[in-house]
Coordinates of C-alpha atoms in Angstrom, one line a residue:
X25 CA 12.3 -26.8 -12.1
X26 CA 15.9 -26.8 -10.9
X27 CA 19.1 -25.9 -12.7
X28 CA 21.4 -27.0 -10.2
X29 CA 24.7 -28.6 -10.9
X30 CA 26.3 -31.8 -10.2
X31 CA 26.4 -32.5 -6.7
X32 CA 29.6 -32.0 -5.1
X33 CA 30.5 -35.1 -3.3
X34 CA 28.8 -36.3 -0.4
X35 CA 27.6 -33.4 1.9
X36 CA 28.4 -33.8 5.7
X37 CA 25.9 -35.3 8.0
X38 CA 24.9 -31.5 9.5
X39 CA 24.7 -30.0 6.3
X40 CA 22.6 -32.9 4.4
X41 CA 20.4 -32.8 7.5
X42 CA 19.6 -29.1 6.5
X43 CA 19.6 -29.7 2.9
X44 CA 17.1 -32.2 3.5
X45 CA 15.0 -29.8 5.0
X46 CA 14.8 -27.9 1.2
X47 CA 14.0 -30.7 -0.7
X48 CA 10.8 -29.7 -2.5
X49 CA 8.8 -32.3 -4.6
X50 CA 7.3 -29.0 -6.5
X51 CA 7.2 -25.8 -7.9
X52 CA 9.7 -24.0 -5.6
X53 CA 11.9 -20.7 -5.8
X54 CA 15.6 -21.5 -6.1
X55 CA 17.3 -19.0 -3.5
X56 CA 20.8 -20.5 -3.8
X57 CA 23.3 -23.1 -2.0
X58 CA 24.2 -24.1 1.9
X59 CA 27.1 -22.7 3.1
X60 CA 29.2 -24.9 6.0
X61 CA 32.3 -24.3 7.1
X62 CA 33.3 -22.0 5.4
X63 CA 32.3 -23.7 1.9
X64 CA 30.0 -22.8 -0.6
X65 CA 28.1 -26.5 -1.3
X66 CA 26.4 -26.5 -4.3
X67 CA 25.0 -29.8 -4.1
X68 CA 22.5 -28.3 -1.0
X69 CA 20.3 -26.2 -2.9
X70 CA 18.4 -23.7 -0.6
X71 CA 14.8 -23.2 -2.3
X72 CA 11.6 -22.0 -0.9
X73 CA 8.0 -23.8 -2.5
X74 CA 5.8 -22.2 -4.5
X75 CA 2.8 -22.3 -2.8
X76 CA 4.4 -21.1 0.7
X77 CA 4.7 -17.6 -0.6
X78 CA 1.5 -16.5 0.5
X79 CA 2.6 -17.1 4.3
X80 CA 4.8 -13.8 4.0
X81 CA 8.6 -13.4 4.8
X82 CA 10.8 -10.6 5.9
X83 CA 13.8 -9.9 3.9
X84 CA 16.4 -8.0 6.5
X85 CA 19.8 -6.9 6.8
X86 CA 21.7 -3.8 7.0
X87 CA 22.6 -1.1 4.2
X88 CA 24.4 -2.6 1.9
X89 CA 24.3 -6.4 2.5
X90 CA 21.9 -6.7 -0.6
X91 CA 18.6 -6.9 0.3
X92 CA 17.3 -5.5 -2.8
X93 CA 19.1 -7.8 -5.6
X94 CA 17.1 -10.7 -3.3
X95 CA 13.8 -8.5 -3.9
X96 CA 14.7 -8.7 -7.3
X97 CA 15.8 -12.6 -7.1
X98 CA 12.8 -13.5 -5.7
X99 CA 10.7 -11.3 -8.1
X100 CA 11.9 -12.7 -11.2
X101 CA 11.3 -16.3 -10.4
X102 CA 8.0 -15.5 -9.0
X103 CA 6.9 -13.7 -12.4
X104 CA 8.2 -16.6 -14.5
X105 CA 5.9 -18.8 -12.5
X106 CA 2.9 -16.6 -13.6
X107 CA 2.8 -15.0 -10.2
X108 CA 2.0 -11.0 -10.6
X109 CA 4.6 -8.8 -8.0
X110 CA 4.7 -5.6 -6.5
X111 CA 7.9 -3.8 -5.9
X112 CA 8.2 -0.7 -4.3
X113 CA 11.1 0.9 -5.9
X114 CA 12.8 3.3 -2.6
X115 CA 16.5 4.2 -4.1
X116 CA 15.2 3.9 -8.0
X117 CA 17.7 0.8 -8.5
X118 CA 14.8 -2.0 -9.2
X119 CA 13.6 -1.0 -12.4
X120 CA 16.7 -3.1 -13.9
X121 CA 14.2 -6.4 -13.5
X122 CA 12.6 -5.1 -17.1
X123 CA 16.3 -5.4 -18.9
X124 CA 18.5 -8.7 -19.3
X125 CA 21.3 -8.3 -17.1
X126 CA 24.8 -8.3 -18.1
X127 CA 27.3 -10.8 -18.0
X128 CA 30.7 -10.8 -16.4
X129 CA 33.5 -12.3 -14.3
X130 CA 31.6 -11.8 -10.8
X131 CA 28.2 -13.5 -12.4
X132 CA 30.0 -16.2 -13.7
X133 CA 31.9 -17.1 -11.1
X134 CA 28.8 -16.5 -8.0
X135 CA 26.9 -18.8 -10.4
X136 CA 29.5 -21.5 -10.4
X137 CA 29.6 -21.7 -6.6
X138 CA 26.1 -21.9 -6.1
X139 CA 25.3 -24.0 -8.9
X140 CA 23.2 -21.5 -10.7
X141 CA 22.5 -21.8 -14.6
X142 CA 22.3 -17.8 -15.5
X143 CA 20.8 -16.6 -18.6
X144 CA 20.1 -13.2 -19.0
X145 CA 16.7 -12.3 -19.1
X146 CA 14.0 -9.3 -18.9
X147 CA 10.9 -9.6 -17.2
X148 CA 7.5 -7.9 -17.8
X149 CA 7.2 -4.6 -16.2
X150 CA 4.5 -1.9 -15.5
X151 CA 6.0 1.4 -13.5
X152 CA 4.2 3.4 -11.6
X153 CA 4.5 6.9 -9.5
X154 CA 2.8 8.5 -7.0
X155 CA 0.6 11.1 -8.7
X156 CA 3.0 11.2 -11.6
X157 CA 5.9 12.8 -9.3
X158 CA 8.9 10.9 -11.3
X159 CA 8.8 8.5 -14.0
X160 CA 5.9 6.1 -13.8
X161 CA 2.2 5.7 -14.7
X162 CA 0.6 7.9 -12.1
X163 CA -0.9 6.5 -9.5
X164 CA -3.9 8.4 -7.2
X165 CA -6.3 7.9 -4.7
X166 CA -9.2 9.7 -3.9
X167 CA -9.5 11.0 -0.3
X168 CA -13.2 9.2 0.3
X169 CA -11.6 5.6 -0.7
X170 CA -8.1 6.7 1.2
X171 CA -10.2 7.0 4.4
X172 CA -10.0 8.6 7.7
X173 CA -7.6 6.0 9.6
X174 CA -4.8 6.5 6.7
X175 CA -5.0 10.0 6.4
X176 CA -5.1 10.3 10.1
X177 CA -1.3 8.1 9.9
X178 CA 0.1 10.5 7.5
X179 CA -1.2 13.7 9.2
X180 CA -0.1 12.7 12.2
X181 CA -3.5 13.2 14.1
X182 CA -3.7 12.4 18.0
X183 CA -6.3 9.6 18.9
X184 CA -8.6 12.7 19.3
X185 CA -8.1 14.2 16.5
X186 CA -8.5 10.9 14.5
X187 CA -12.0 10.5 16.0
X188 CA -13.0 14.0 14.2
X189 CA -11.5 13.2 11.0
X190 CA -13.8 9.8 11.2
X191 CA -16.8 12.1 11.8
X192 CA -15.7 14.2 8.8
X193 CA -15.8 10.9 7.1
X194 CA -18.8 9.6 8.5
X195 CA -21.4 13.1 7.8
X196 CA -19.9 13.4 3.4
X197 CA -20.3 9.3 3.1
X198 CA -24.0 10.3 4.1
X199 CA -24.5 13.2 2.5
X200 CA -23.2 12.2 -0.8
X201 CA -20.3 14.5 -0.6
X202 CA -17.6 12.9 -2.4
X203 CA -14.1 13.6 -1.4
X204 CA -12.3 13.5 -4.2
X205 CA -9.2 15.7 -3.6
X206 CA -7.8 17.4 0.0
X207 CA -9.9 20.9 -1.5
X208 CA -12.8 18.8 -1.2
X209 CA -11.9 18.0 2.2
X210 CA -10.7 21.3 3.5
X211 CA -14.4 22.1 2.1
X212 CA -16.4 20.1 4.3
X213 CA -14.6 20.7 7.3
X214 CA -15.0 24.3 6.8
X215 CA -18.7 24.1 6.4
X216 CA -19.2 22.2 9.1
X217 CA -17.5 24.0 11.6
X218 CA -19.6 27.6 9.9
X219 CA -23.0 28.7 11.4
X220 CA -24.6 26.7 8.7
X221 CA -23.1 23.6 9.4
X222 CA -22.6 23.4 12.5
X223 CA -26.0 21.9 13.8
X224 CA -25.3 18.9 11.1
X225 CA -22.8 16.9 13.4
X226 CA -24.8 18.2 16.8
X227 CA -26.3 14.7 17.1
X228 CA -23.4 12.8 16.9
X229 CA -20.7 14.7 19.2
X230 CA -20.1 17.7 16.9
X231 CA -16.5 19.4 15.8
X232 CA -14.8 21.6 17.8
X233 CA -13.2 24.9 15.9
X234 CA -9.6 23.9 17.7
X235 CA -9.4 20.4 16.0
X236 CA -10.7 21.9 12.6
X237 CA -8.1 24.4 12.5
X238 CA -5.4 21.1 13.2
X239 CA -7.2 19.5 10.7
X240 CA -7.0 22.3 7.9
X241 CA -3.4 23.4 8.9
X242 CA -2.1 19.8 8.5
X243 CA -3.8 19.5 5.1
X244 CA -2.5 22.7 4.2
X245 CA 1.3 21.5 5.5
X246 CA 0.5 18.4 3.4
X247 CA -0.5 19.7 0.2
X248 CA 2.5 22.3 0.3
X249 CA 4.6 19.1 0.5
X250 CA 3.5 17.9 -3.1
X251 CA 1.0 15.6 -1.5
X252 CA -2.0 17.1 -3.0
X253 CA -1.1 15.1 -6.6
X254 CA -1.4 12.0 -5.0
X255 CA -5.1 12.3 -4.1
X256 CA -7.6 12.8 -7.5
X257 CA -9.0 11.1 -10.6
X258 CA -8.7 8.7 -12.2
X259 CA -8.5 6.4 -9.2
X260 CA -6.1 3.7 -9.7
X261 CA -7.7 0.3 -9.8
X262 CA -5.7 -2.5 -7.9
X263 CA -6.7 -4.9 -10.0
X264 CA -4.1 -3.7 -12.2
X265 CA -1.4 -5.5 -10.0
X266 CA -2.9 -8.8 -10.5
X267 CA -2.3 -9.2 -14.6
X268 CA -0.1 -11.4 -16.5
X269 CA 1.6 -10.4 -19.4
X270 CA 0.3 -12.4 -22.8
X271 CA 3.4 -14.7 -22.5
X272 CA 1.9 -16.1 -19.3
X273 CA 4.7 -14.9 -17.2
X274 CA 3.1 -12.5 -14.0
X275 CA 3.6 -8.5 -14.6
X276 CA 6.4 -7.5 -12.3
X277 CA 4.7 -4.0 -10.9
X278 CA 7.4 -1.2 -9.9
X279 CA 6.4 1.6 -7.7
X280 CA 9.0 4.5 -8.5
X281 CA 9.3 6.4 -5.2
X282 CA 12.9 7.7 -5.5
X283 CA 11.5 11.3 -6.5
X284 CA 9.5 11.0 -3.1
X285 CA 12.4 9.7 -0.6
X286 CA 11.7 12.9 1.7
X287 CA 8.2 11.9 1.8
X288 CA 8.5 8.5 3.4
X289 CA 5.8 8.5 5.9
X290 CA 3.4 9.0 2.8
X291 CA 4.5 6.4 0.4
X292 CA 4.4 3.7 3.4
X293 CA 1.1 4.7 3.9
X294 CA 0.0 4.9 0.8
X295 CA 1.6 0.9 0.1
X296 CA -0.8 0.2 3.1
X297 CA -3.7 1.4 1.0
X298 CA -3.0 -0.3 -1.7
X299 CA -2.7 -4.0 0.5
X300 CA -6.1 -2.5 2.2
X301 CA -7.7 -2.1 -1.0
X302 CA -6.7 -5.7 -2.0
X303 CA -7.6 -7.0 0.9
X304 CA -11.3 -5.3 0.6
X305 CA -11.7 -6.5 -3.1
X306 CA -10.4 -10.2 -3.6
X307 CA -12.9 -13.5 -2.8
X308 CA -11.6 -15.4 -0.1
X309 CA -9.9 -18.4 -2.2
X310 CA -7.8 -20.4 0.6
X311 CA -4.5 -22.3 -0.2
X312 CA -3.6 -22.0 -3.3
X313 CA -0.6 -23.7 -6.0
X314 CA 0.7 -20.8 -6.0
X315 CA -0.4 -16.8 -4.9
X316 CA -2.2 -14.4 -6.5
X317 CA 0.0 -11.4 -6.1
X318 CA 3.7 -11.0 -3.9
X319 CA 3.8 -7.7 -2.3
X320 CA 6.8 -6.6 -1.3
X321 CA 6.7 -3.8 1.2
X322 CA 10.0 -1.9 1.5
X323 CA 11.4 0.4 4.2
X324 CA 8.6 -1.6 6.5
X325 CA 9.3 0.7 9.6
X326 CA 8.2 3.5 8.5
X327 CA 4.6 2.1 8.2
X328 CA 5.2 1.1 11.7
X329 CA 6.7 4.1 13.6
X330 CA 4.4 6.1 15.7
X331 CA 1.6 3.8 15.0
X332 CA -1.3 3.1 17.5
X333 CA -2.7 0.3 18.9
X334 CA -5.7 0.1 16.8
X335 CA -3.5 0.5 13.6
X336 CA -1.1 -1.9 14.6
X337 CA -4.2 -3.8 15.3
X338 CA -5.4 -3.6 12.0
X339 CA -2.4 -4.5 10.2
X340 CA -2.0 -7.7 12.0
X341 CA -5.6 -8.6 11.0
X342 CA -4.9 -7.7 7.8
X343 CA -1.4 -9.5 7.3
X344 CA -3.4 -12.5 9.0
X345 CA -6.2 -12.5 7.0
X346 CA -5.1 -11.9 3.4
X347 CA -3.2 -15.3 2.7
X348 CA -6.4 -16.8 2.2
X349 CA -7.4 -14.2 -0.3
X350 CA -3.7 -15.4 -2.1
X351 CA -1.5 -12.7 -1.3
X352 CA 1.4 -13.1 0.0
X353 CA 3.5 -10.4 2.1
X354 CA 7.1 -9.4 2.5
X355 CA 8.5 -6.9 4.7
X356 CA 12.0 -5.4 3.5
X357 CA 13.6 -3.8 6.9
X358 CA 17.1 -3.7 8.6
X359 CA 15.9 -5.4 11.8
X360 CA 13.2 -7.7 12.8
X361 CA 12.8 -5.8 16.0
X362 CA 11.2 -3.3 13.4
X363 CA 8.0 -5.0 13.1
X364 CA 5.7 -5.4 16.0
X365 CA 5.9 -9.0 17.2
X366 CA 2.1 -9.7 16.3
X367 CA 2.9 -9.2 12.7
X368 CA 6.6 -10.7 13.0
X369 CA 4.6 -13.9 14.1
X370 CA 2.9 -14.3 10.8
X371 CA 6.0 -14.3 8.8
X372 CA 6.8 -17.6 8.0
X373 CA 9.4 -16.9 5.1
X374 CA 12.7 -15.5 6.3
X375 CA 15.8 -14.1 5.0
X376 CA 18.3 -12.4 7.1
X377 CA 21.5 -10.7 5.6
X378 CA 24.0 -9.5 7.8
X379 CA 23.8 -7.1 10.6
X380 CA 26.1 -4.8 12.1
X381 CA 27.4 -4.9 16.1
X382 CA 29.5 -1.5 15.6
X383 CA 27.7 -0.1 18.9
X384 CA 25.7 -1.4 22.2
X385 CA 22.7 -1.0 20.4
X386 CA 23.9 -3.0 17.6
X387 CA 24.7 -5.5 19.5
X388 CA 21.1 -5.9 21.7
X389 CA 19.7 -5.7 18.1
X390 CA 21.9 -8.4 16.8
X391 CA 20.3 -10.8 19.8
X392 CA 17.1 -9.8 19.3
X393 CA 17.2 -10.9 16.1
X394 CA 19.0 -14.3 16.6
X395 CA 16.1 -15.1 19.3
X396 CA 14.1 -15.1 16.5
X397 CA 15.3 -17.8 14.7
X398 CA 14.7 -21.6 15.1
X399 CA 17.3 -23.7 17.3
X400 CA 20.3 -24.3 14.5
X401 CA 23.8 -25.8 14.7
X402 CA 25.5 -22.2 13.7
X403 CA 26.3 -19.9 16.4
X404 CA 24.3 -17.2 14.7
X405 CA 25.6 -14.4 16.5
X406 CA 29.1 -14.6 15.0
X407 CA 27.4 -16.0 11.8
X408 CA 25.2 -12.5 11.0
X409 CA 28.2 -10.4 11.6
X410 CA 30.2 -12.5 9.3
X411 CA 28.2 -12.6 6.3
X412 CA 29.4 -10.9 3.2
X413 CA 27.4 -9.1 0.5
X414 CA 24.8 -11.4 -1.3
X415 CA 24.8 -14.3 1.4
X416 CA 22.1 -14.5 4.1
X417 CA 20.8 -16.9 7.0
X418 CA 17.5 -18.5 5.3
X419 CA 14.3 -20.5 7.2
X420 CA 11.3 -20.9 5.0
X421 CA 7.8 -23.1 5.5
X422 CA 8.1 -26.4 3.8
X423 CA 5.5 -28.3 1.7
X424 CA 3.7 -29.3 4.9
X425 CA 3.9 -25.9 6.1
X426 CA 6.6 -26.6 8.9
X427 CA 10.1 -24.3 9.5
X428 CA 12.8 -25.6 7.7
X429 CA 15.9 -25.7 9.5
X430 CA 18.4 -22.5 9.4
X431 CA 20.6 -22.3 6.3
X432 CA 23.3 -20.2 5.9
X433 CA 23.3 -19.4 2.2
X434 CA 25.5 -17.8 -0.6
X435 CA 22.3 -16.5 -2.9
X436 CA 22.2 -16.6 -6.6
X437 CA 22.5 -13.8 -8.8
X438 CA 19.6 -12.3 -10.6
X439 CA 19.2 -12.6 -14.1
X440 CA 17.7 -9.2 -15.4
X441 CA 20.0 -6.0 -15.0
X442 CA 21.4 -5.4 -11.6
X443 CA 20.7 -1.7 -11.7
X444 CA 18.7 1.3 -13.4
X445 CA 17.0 1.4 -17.0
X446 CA 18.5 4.3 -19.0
X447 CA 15.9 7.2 -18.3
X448 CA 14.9 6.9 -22.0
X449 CA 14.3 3.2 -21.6
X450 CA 11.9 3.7 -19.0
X451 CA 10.3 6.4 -20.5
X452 CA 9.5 4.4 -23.3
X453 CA 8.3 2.0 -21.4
X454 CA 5.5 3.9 -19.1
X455 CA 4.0 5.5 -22.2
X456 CA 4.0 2.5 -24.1
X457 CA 2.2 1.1 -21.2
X458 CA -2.1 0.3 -22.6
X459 CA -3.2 1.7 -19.2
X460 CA -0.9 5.3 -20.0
X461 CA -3.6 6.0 -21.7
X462 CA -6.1 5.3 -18.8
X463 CA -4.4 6.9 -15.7
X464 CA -2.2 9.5 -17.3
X465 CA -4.4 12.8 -17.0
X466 CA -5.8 14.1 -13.8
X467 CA -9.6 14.7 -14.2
X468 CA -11.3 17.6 -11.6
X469 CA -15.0 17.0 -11.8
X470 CA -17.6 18.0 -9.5
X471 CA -17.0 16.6 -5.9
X472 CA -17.8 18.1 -2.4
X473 CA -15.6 21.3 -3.2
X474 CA -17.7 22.6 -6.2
X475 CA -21.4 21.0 -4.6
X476 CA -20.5 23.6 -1.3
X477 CA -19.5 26.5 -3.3
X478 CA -22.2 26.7 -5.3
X479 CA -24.6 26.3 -2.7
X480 CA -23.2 28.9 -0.4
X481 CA -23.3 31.0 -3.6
X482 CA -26.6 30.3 -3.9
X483 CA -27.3 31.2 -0.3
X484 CA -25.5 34.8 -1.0
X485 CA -28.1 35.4 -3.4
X486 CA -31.1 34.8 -1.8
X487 CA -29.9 36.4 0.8
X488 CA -29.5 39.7 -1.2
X489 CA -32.2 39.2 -3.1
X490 CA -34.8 38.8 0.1
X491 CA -33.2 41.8 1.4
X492 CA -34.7 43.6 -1.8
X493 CA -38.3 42.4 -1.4
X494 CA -38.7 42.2 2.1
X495 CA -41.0 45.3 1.8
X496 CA -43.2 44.2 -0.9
X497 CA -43.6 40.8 1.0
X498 CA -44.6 42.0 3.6
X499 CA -47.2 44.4 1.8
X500 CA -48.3 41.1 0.0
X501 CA -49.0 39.2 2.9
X502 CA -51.0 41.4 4.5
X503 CA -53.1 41.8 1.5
X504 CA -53.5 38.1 0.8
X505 CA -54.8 37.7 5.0
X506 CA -57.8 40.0 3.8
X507 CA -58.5 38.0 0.4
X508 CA -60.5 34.1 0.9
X509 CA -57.8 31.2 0.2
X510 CA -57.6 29.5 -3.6
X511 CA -56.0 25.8 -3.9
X512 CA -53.7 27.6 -6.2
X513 CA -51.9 28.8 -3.2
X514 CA -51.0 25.3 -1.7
X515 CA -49.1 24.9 -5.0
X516 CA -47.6 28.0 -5.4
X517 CA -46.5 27.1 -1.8
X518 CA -45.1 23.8 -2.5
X519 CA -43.3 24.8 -5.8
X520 CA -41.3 27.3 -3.6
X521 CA -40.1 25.1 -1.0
X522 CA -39.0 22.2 -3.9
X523 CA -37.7 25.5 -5.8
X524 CA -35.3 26.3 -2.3
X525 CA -31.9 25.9 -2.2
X526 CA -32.1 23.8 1.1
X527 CA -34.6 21.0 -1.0
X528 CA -32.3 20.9 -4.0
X529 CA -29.1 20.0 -1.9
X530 CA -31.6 17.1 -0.1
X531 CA -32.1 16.3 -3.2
X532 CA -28.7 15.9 -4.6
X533 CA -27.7 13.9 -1.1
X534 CA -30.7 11.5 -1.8
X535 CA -29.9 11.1 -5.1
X536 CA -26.3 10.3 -5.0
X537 CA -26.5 7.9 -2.0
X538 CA -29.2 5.9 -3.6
X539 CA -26.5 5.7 -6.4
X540 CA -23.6 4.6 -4.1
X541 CA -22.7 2.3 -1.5
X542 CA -19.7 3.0 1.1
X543 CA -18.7 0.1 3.0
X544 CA -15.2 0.4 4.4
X545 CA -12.7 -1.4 6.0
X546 CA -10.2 -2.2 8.8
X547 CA -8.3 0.6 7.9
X548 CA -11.4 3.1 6.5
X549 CA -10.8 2.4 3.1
X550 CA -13.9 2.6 0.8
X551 CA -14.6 1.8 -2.8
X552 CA -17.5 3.3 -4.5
X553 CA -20.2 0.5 -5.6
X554 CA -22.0 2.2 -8.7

């Protein structure tokens, strides 16, 4: 599948020893050619096989050293090997990849050196937003399948704290109480730290009033944030990521978040759900030609700041386990000191861009990051500070699933547009979108909120209602001690406690947990099974 050039002359013995190390026999990625000694060599083509992309990779580098036109590099030749992708869109600037790009003096002549065939070209596209906040097919969750070890992340719960929410969890999963939206939340834990609910969670360790009220007034901070639109009906469906479009080619997915940038801790968390959810769903499938789905996970330290253990735990499972469901994992960060060594360990694809050594800091993170790296004959130190724009220090896995040797490399330029579609263009393009249609309008039906309220409404009325006829109950029962019992009675008995308001609510639990099944995950997350 290459379109490389002529070979320029016969390579030097260190740099055919590395180019050597790319030769793929094939389907592979094209990611551009060696650089050595200061030459750009077109004849050593740098390219990463196909089926190795579902051992992950970490993209890295600092601000500006182009780390997203390599997301988008890597994207397009993934979806025009029928590979779906997910792109989370931070700075707006991906959704380009759906337009041809344009042609000019710096394409041409970056092409040239690396030995690159460009043709503009488009690539399927689906865009998505978080609860509709910006352009994009909106995206939700609902707050039973987000689950209590996500939510916990976001709100920023102590250990505690995130035991409580778990009980929360644990008593509406039993009861049928779905929790569809936060007010649905806020409901339960309301109820079950009142008179009435209280003796519910008594078994089981109970909730304390102090770490309700935490609870509620981080839901309440939350939802004042915007949040509360991410969280509702209709519930996207990950399967959605895994299409191709009907020319074969996989459907390049686009999460929009550059109208949620001051919401960062949210939208990494919410990526996390998303992988979760994947990981729950798929068949296990092992190695496969190629992967199911590439999911590229930008601004990867925020998912990972502040994290615990038991998270950090879960995410390594996760990472670990879902190549052999076909997915295939990369990390978009400015340093690999920003993921946790445990998951840094599982990334077997790796492109580093250049780094910065402005400060002391700088400088511990530059070695940090060259210990990381296979032995090579570049003195990678000097080489990371020295890189320019659109060049970056490659090792992959090969076909037999070894490291390839360390390649400097001058990357190839992508072939859709290196920038934003007009805001019309993308308009277009969500509403034209078949599952617009699907996802578009929120939908409030009855959930835990609406199942409390009525009851305790319910409970009003009696209440005031007894208070009415206490008298001529009691005048009643005194008559009916004197008069000989009927079997009526026993019926008239049983018809009012399946008449009570306490029966019908047992009834409504019963009924809707024989309809449902939670089983949840690592990370808590749950998907209804009808």
């Amino acid at each position: 599948m290459s379109d490389v050039g002529e070979a320029a002359g016969v390579l030097p013995q260190p740099a055919q020893k590395i180019a050597d190390g790319y030769a793929v026999d094939g389907a592979a990625l094209g990611l551009g050619a060696l650089l050595w000694d200061g030459a750009c060599l077109p004849g050593a083509q740098i390219r990463v096989p196909l089926g190795m992309l579902n051992r992950h990779g970490l993209v890295a580098g600092a601000t500006g050293t182009g780390k997203t036109k390599t997301l988008q590099l890597i994207a397009e030749q993934l979806s025009a090997n029928g590979v779906p992708v997910f792109l989370a869109d931070i700075k707006g600037d991906v959704s380009g990849i759906a337009a041809p790009g344009e042609p000019g003096g710096k394409v041409t002549e970056r092409a040239g050196q690396v030995g690159q065939s460009w043709e503009a070209k488009g690539f399927p596209c689906e865009f998505y937003a978080l609860g509709g906040i910006g352009p994009g097919i909106p995206l939700r969750a609902t707050v039973t399948s987000f689950g209590p070890v996500l939510l916990s992340k976001v709100l920023q719960l102590n250990r505690t704290q995130e035991q409580s929410l778990g009980l929360i969890f644990h008593y509406a999963d039993g009861k049928g109480l779905e929790l569809v939206d936060l007010k649905d939340l806020r409901a339960v834990v309301a109820f079950l730290v009142s008179d009435t609910g209280r003796p519910e969670l008594k078994g089981i360790g109970g909730l304390s009033t102090a770490t309700a009220g935490v609870i509620l007034r981080s839901l309440t901070a939350f939802e004042q944030q915007g949040a509360g639109d991410f969280f509702g009906e209709p519930e996207f469906d990950t399967a959605e990521l895994l299409r191709q479009a009907p020319d074969g080619r996989g459907l390049v997915s686009v999460l929009e978040l550059a109208a949620v940038q001051d919401k960062p801790q949210l939208f990494s968390t919410f990526l996390m759900w998303l992988l979760a959810d994947l990981f729950h769903d798929l068949p296990e499938v092992g190695d496969l030609d190629r992967p199911k789905l590439v999911f590229f996970f930008d601004e990867a330290h925020l998912l990972f700041d502040g994290a615990s253990k038991a998270f950090l735990d879960a995410i390594t499972q996760t990472v670990r386990l879902i190549r052999s469901k076909g997915v295939g994992i990369f990390f978009v960060t400015q340093t690999p000191r920003d993921v946790p060594g445990d998951v840094l360990a599982q990334l077997g694809n790796r492109v580093q861009h250049a780094l910065r050594a402005f400060t002391p800091d700088d400088a511990k993170a530059l070695r940090a990051t060259v210990k990381t790296f296979p032995n090579s004959p570049y003195d990678l130190e000097e080489l990371l500070t020295g890189l320019g724009i659109g060049e970056a220090v490659i090792t992959v896995l090969s076909e037999n699933g070894a490291p390839t040797p360390v390649a400097a490399t001058r990357l190839r330029s992508p072939q859709s547009l290196m920038g934003p579609l007009a805001a019309t263009q993308l308009d277009a393009a969500v509403k034209g979108s078949p599952l617009y249609g699907r996802y578009a309008e929120a939908v409030d039906r009855e959930s835990a909120y609406e199942k409390l309220t009525a009851e305790h409404e319910a409970e009003q009325q009696a209440a005031a209602g007894t208070a009415g006829t206490a008298e001529a109950a009691g005048k009643a029962a005194k008559k009916a001690k004197k008069a000989p019992r009927q079997p009526e009675d026993d019926a008239s008995l049983v018809e009012q406690v399946v008449g009570s308001g306490m029966f019908r609510s047992l009834a409504r639990s019963v009924g809707t947990q024989l309809g449902r099944e939670i089983s949840r995950s690592l990370f808590g997350t749950a998907r209804r099974r009808r």
